[in-house]
mmCIF file of C-alpha atoms in Angstrom:
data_model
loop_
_atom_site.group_PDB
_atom_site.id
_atom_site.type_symbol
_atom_site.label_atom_id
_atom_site.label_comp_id
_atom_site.label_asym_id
_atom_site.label_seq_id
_atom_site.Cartn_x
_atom_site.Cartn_y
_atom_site.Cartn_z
ATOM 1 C CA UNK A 242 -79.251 -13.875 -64.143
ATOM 2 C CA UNK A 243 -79.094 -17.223 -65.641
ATOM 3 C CA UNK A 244 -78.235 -20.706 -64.207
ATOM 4 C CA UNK A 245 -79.641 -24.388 -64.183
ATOM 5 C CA UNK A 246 -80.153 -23.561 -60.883
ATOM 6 C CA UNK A 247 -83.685 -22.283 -62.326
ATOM 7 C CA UNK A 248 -84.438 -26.161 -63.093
ATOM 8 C CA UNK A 249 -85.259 -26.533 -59.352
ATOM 9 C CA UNK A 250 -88.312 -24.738 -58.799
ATOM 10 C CA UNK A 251 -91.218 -25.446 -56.806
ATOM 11 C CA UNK A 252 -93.314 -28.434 -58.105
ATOM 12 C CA UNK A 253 -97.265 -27.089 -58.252
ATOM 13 C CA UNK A 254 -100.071 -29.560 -57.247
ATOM 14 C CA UNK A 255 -102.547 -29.681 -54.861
ATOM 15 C CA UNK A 256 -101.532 -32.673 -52.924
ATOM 16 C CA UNK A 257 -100.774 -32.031 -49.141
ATOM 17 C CA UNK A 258 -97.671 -34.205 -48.893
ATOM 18 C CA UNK A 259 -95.946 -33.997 -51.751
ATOM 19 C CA UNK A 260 -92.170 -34.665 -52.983
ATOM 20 C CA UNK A 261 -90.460 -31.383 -54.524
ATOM 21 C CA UNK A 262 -87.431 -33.922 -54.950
ATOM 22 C CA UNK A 263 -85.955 -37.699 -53.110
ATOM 23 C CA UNK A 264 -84.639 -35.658 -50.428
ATOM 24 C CA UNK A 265 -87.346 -32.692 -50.188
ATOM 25 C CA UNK A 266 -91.212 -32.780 -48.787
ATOM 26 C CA UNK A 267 -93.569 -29.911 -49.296
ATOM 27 C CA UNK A 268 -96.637 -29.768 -46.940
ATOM 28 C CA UNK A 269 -99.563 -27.549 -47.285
ATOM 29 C CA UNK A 270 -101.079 -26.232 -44.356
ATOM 30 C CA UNK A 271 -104.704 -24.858 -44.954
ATOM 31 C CA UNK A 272 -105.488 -24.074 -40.759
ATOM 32 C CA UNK A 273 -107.982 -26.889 -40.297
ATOM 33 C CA UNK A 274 -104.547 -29.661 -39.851
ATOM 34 C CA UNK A 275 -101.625 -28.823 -38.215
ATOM 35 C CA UNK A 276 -98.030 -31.255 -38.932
ATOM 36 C CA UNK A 277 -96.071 -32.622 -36.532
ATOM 37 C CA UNK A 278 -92.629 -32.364 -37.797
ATOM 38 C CA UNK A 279 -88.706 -33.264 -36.870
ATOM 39 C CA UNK A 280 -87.526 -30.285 -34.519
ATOM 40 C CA UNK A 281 -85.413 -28.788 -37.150
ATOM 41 C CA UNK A 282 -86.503 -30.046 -40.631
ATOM 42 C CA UNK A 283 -87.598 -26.498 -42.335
ATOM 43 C CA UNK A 284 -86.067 -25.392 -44.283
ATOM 44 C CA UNK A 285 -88.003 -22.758 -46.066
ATOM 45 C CA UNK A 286 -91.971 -21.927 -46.007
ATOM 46 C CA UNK A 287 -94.447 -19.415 -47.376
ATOM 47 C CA UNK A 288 -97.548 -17.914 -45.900
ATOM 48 C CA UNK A 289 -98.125 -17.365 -41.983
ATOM 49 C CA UNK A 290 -97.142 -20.211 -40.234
ATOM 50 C CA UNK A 291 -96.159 -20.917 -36.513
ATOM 51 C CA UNK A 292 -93.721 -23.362 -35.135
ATOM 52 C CA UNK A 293 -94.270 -24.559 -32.205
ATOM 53 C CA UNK A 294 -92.684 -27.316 -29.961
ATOM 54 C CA UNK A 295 -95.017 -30.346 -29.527
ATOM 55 C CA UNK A 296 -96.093 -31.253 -25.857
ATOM 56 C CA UNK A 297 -95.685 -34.647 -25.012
ATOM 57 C CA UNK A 298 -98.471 -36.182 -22.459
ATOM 58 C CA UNK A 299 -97.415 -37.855 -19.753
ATOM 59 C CA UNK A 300 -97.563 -41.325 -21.007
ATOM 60 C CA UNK A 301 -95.695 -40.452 -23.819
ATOM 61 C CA UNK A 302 -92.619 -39.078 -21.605
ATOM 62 C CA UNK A 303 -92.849 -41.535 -18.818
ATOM 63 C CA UNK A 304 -92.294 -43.968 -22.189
ATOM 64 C CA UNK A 305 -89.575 -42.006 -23.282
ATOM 65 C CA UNK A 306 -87.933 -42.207 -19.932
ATOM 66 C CA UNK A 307 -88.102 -45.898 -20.208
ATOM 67 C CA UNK A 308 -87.420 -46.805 -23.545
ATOM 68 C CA UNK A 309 -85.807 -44.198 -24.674
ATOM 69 C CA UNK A 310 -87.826 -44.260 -27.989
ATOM 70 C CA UNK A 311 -89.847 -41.127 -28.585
ATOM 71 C CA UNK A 312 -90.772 -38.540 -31.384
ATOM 72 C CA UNK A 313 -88.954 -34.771 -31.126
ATOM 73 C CA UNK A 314 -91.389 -33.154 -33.206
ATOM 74 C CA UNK A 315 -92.546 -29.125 -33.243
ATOM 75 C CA UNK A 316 -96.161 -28.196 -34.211
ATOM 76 C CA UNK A 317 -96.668 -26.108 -37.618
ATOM 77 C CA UNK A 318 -99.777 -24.303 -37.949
ATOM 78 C CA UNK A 319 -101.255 -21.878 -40.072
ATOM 79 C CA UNK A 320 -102.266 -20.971 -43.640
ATOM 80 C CA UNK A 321 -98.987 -21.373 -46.190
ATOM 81 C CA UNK A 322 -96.557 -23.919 -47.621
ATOM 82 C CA UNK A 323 -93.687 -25.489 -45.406
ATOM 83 C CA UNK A 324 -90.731 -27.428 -47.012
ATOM 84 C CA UNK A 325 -88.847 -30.071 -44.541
ATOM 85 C CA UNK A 326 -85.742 -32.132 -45.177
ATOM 86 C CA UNK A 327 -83.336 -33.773 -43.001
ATOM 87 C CA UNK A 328 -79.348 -33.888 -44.140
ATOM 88 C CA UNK A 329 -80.581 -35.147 -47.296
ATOM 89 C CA UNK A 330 -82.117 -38.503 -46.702
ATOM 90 C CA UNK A 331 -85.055 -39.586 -49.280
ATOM 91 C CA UNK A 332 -88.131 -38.848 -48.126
ATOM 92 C CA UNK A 333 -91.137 -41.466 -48.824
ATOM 93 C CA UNK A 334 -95.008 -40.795 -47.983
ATOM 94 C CA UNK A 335 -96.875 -43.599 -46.293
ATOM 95 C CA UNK A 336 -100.629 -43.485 -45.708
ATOM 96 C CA UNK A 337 -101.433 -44.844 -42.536
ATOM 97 C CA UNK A 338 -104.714 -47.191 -42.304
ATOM 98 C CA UNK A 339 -106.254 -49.574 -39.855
ATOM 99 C CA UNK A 340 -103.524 -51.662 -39.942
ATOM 100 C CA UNK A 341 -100.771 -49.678 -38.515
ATOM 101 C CA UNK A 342 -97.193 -48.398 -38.878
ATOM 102 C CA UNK A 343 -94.087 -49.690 -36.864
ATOM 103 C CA UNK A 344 -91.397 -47.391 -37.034
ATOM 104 C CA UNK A 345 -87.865 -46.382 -35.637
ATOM 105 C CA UNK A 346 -88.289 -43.131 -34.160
ATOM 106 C CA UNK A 347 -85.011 -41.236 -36.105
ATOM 107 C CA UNK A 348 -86.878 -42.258 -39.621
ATOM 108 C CA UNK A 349 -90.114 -40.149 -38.870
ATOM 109 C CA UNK A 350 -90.033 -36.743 -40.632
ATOM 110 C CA UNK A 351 -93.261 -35.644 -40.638
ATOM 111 C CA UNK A 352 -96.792 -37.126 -39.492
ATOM 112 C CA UNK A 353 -100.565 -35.510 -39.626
ATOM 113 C CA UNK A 354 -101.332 -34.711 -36.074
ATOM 114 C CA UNK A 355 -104.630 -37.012 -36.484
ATOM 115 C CA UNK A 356 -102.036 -39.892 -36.163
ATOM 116 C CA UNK A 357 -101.698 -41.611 -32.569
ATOM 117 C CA UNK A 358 -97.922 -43.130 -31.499
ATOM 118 C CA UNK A 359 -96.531 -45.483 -28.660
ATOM 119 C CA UNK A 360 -93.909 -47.112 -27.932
ATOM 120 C CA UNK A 361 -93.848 -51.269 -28.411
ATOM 121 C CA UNK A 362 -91.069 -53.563 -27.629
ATOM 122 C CA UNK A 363 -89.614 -55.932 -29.931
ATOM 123 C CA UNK A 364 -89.337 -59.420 -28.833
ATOM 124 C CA UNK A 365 -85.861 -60.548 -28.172
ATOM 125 C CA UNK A 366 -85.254 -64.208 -28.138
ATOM 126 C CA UNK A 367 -82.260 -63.625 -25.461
ATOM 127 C CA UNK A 368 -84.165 -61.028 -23.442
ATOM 128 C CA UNK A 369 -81.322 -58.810 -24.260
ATOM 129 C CA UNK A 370 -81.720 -55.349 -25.101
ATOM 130 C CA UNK A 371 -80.177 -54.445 -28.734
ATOM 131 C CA UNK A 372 -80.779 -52.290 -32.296
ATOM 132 C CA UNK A 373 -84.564 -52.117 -32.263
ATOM 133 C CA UNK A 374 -85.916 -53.480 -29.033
ATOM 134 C CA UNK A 375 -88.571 -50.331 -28.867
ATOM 135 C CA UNK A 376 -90.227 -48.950 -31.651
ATOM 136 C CA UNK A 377 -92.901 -46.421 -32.242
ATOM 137 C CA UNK A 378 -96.155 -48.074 -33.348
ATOM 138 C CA UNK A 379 -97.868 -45.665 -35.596
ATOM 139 C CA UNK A 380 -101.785 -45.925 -35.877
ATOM 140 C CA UNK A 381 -105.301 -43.797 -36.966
ATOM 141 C CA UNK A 382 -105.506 -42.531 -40.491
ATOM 142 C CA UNK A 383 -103.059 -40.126 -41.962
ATOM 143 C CA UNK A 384 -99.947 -39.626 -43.636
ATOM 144 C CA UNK A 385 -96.066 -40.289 -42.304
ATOM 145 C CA UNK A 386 -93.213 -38.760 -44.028
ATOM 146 C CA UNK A 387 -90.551 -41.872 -43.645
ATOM 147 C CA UNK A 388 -86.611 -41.295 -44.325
ATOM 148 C CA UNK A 389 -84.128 -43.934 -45.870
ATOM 149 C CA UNK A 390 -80.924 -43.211 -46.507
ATOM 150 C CA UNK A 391 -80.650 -44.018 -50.086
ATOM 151 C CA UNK A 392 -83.241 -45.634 -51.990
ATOM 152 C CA UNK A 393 -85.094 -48.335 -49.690
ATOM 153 C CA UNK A 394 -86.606 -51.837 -50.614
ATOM 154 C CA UNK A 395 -89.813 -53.064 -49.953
ATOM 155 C CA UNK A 396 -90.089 -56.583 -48.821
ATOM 156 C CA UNK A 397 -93.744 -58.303 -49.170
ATOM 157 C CA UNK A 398 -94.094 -60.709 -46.242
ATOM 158 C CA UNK A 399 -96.784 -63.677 -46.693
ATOM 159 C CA UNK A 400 -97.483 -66.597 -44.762
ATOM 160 C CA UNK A 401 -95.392 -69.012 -47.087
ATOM 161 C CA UNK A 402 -92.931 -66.516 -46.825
ATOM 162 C CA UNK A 403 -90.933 -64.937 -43.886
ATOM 163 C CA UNK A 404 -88.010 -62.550 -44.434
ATOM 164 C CA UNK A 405 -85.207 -61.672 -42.353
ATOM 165 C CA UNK A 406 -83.716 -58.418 -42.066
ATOM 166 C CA UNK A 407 -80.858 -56.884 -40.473
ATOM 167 C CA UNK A 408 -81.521 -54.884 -37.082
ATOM 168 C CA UNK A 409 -79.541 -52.001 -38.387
ATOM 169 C CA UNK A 410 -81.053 -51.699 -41.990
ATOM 170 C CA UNK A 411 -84.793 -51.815 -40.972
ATOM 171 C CA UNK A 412 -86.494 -48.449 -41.393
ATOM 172 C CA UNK A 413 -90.734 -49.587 -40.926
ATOM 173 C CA UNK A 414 -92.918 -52.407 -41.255
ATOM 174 C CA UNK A 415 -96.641 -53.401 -41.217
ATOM 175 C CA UNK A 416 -98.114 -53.450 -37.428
ATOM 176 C CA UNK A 417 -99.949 -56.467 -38.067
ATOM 177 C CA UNK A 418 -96.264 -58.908 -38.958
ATOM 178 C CA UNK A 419 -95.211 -60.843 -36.171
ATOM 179 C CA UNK A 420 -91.695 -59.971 -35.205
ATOM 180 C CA UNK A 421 -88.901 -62.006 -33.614
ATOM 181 C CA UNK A 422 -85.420 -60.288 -32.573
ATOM 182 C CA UNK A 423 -82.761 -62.547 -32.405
ATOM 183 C CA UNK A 424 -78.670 -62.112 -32.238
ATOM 184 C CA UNK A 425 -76.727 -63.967 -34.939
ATOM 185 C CA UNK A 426 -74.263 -65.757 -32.757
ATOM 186 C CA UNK A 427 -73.488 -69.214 -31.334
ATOM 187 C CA UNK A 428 -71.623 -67.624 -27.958
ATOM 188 C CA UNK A 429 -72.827 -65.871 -25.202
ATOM 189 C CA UNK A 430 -71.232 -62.513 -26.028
ATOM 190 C CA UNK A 431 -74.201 -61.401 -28.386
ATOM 191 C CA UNK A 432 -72.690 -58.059 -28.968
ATOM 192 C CA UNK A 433 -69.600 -59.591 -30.513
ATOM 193 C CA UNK A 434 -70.113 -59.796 -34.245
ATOM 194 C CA UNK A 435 -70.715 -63.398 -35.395
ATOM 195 C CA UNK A 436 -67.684 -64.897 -36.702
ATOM 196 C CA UNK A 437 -66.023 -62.019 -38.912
ATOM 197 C CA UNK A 438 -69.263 -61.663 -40.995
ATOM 198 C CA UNK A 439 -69.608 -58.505 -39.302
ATOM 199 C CA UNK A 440 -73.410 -59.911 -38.717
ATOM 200 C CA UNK A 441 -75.312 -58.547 -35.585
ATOM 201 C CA UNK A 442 -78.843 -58.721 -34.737
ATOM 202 C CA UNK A 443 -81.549 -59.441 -36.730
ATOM 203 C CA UNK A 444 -85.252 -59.131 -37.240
ATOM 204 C CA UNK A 445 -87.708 -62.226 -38.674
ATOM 205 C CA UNK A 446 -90.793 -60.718 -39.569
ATOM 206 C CA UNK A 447 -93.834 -63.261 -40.775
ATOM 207 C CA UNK A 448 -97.252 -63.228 -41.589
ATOM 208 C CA UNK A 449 -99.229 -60.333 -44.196
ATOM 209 C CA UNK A 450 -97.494 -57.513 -44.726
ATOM 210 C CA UNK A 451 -94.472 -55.375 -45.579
ATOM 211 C CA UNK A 452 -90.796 -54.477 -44.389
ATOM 212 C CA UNK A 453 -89.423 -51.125 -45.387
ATOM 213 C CA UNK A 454 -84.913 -51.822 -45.472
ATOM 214 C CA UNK A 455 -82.544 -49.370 -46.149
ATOM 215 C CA UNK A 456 -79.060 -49.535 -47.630
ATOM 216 C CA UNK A 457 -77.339 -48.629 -45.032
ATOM 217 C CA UNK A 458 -76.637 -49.860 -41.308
ATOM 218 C CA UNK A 459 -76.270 -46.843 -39.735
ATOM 219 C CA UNK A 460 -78.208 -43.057 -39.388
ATOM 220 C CA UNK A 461 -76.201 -39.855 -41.009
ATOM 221 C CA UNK A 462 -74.765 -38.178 -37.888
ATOM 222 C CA UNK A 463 -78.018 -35.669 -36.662
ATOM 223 C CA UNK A 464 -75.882 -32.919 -34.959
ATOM 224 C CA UNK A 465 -72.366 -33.417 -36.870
ATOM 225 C CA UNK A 466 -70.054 -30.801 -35.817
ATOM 226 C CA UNK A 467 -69.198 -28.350 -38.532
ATOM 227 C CA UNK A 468 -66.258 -27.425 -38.702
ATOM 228 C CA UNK A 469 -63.353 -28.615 -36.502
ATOM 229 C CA UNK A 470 -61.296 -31.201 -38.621
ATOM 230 C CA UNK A 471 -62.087 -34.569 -39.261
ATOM 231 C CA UNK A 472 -61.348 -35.508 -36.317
ATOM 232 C CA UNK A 473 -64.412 -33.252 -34.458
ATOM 233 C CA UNK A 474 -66.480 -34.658 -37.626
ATOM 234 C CA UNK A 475 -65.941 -38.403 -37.884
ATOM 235 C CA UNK A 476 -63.987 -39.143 -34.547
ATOM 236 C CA UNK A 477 -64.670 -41.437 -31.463
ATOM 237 C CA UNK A 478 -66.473 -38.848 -29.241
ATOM 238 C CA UNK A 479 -69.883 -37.953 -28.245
ATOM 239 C CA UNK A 480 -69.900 -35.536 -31.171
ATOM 240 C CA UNK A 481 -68.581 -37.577 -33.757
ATOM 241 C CA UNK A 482 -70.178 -39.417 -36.593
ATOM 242 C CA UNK A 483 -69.345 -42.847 -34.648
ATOM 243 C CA UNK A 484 -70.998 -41.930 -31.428
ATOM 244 C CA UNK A 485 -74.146 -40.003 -33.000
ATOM 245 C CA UNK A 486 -75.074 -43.479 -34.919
ATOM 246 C CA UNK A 487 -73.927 -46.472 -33.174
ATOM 247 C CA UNK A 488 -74.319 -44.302 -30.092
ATOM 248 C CA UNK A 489 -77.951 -44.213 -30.884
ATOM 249 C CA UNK A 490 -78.423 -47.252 -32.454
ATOM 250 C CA UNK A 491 -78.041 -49.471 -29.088
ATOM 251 C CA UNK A 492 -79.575 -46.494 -27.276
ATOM 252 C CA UNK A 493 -82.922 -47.417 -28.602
#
């Protein structure tokens, strides 16, 4: 058999995280550290390992309840390899420090279960809820597998130097920026794009630190129907592409 299919074979190295390609984590699992993962992300693994769905403590739901920001993660455990992917996005690995991770929840892939989360709000100048009022604030030390769809920038933030980013685009940022939500509009009906610039909300970061954007405004549908026409796929309803991203977009 013969193919340049047999290009793509496992990359060897004795990293924990580590990138087999942009859209494709490997993580080794040696017993003494489990990884939290997306509920649904393997894809393949070697060795004896155990999946497991994570329990969430009560803070941690009665959060989820009220913000509606949370992590759907399973437990894997055991003594092997496990790949994880999610409908192709790139995959990035971020070491967590003292200084923190703040994170949509639908970009997490994977996370050491060392790492601590809660939910934080964003501040809103209007007081109106919008695209990235809560967040997950990410701290301890560890690693985070972090999802983009397509290659991301990174944005340095300094003191003489504040960026703005849309609310849509925004993937992660350093815990330490200071962060003011704001709609770009000059009426009272904030949800209305401004003008026809097709501008929305928007993030000002400032202070030391960095701002992970995407290039893109909106997820890749997470339970697209397969199957069904184009209209099941990309349609108006609950199941299409439309209401699985906007849907959750201004759910959050």
């Amino acid at each position: 058999m013969q193919s340049p299919l047999f290009g793509f074979t496992e990359t060897q190295t004795q990293e924990r995280y580590a990138l087999q390609n942009p859209q494709l984590l490997r993580v080794a699992l040696e017993g003494h550290q489990d990884v939290l993962a997306r509920k649904g992300s393997m894809v393949a693994y070697q060795g004896l390992i155990e999946f497991d769905g994570e329990y969430q403590t009560q803070g941690q739901q009665r959060a989820r309840a009220r913000t509606g920001e949370a992590l759907d993660l399973m437990r894997c455990s055991g003594q092997g390899t496990v790949y994880l992917a999610n409908l192709a996005q790139h995959v990035h690995i971020v070491d967590v420090d003292h200084d923190g991770l703040t994170v949509d929840s639908a970009y997490v892939l994977a996370l050491d279960s060392t790492l601590h989360w809660e939910s934080i709000a964003v501040d809103s100048q209007y007081g109106i809820s919008g695209s990235g009022k809560y967040n997950l604030n990410i701290s301890g030390h560890g690693k985070v597998a972090l999802m983009t769809s397509g290659q991301p920038l990174m944005l340095h933030v300094t003191p003489d130097k504040y960026v703005n980013v849309d609310a849509d685009a925004i993937v992660a940022w350093s815990t330490s920026l200071r962060v003011q939500m704001q709609a770009q509009t000059h009426s009272s009906g904030v949800w209305r794009r401004r003008g026809n610039t097709g501008e929305g909300w928007e993030l000002s970061f400032l202070g030391q630190g960095y701002a992970l954007v995407q290039p893109s405004e909106l997820l890749p549908p997470q339970n697209a129907v397969i199957g069904g026409g184009a209209a099941a796929q990309f349609g108006m309803g609950q199941q299409g592409a439309r209401g699985q991203n906007q849907g959750n977009i201004f759910s959050n």
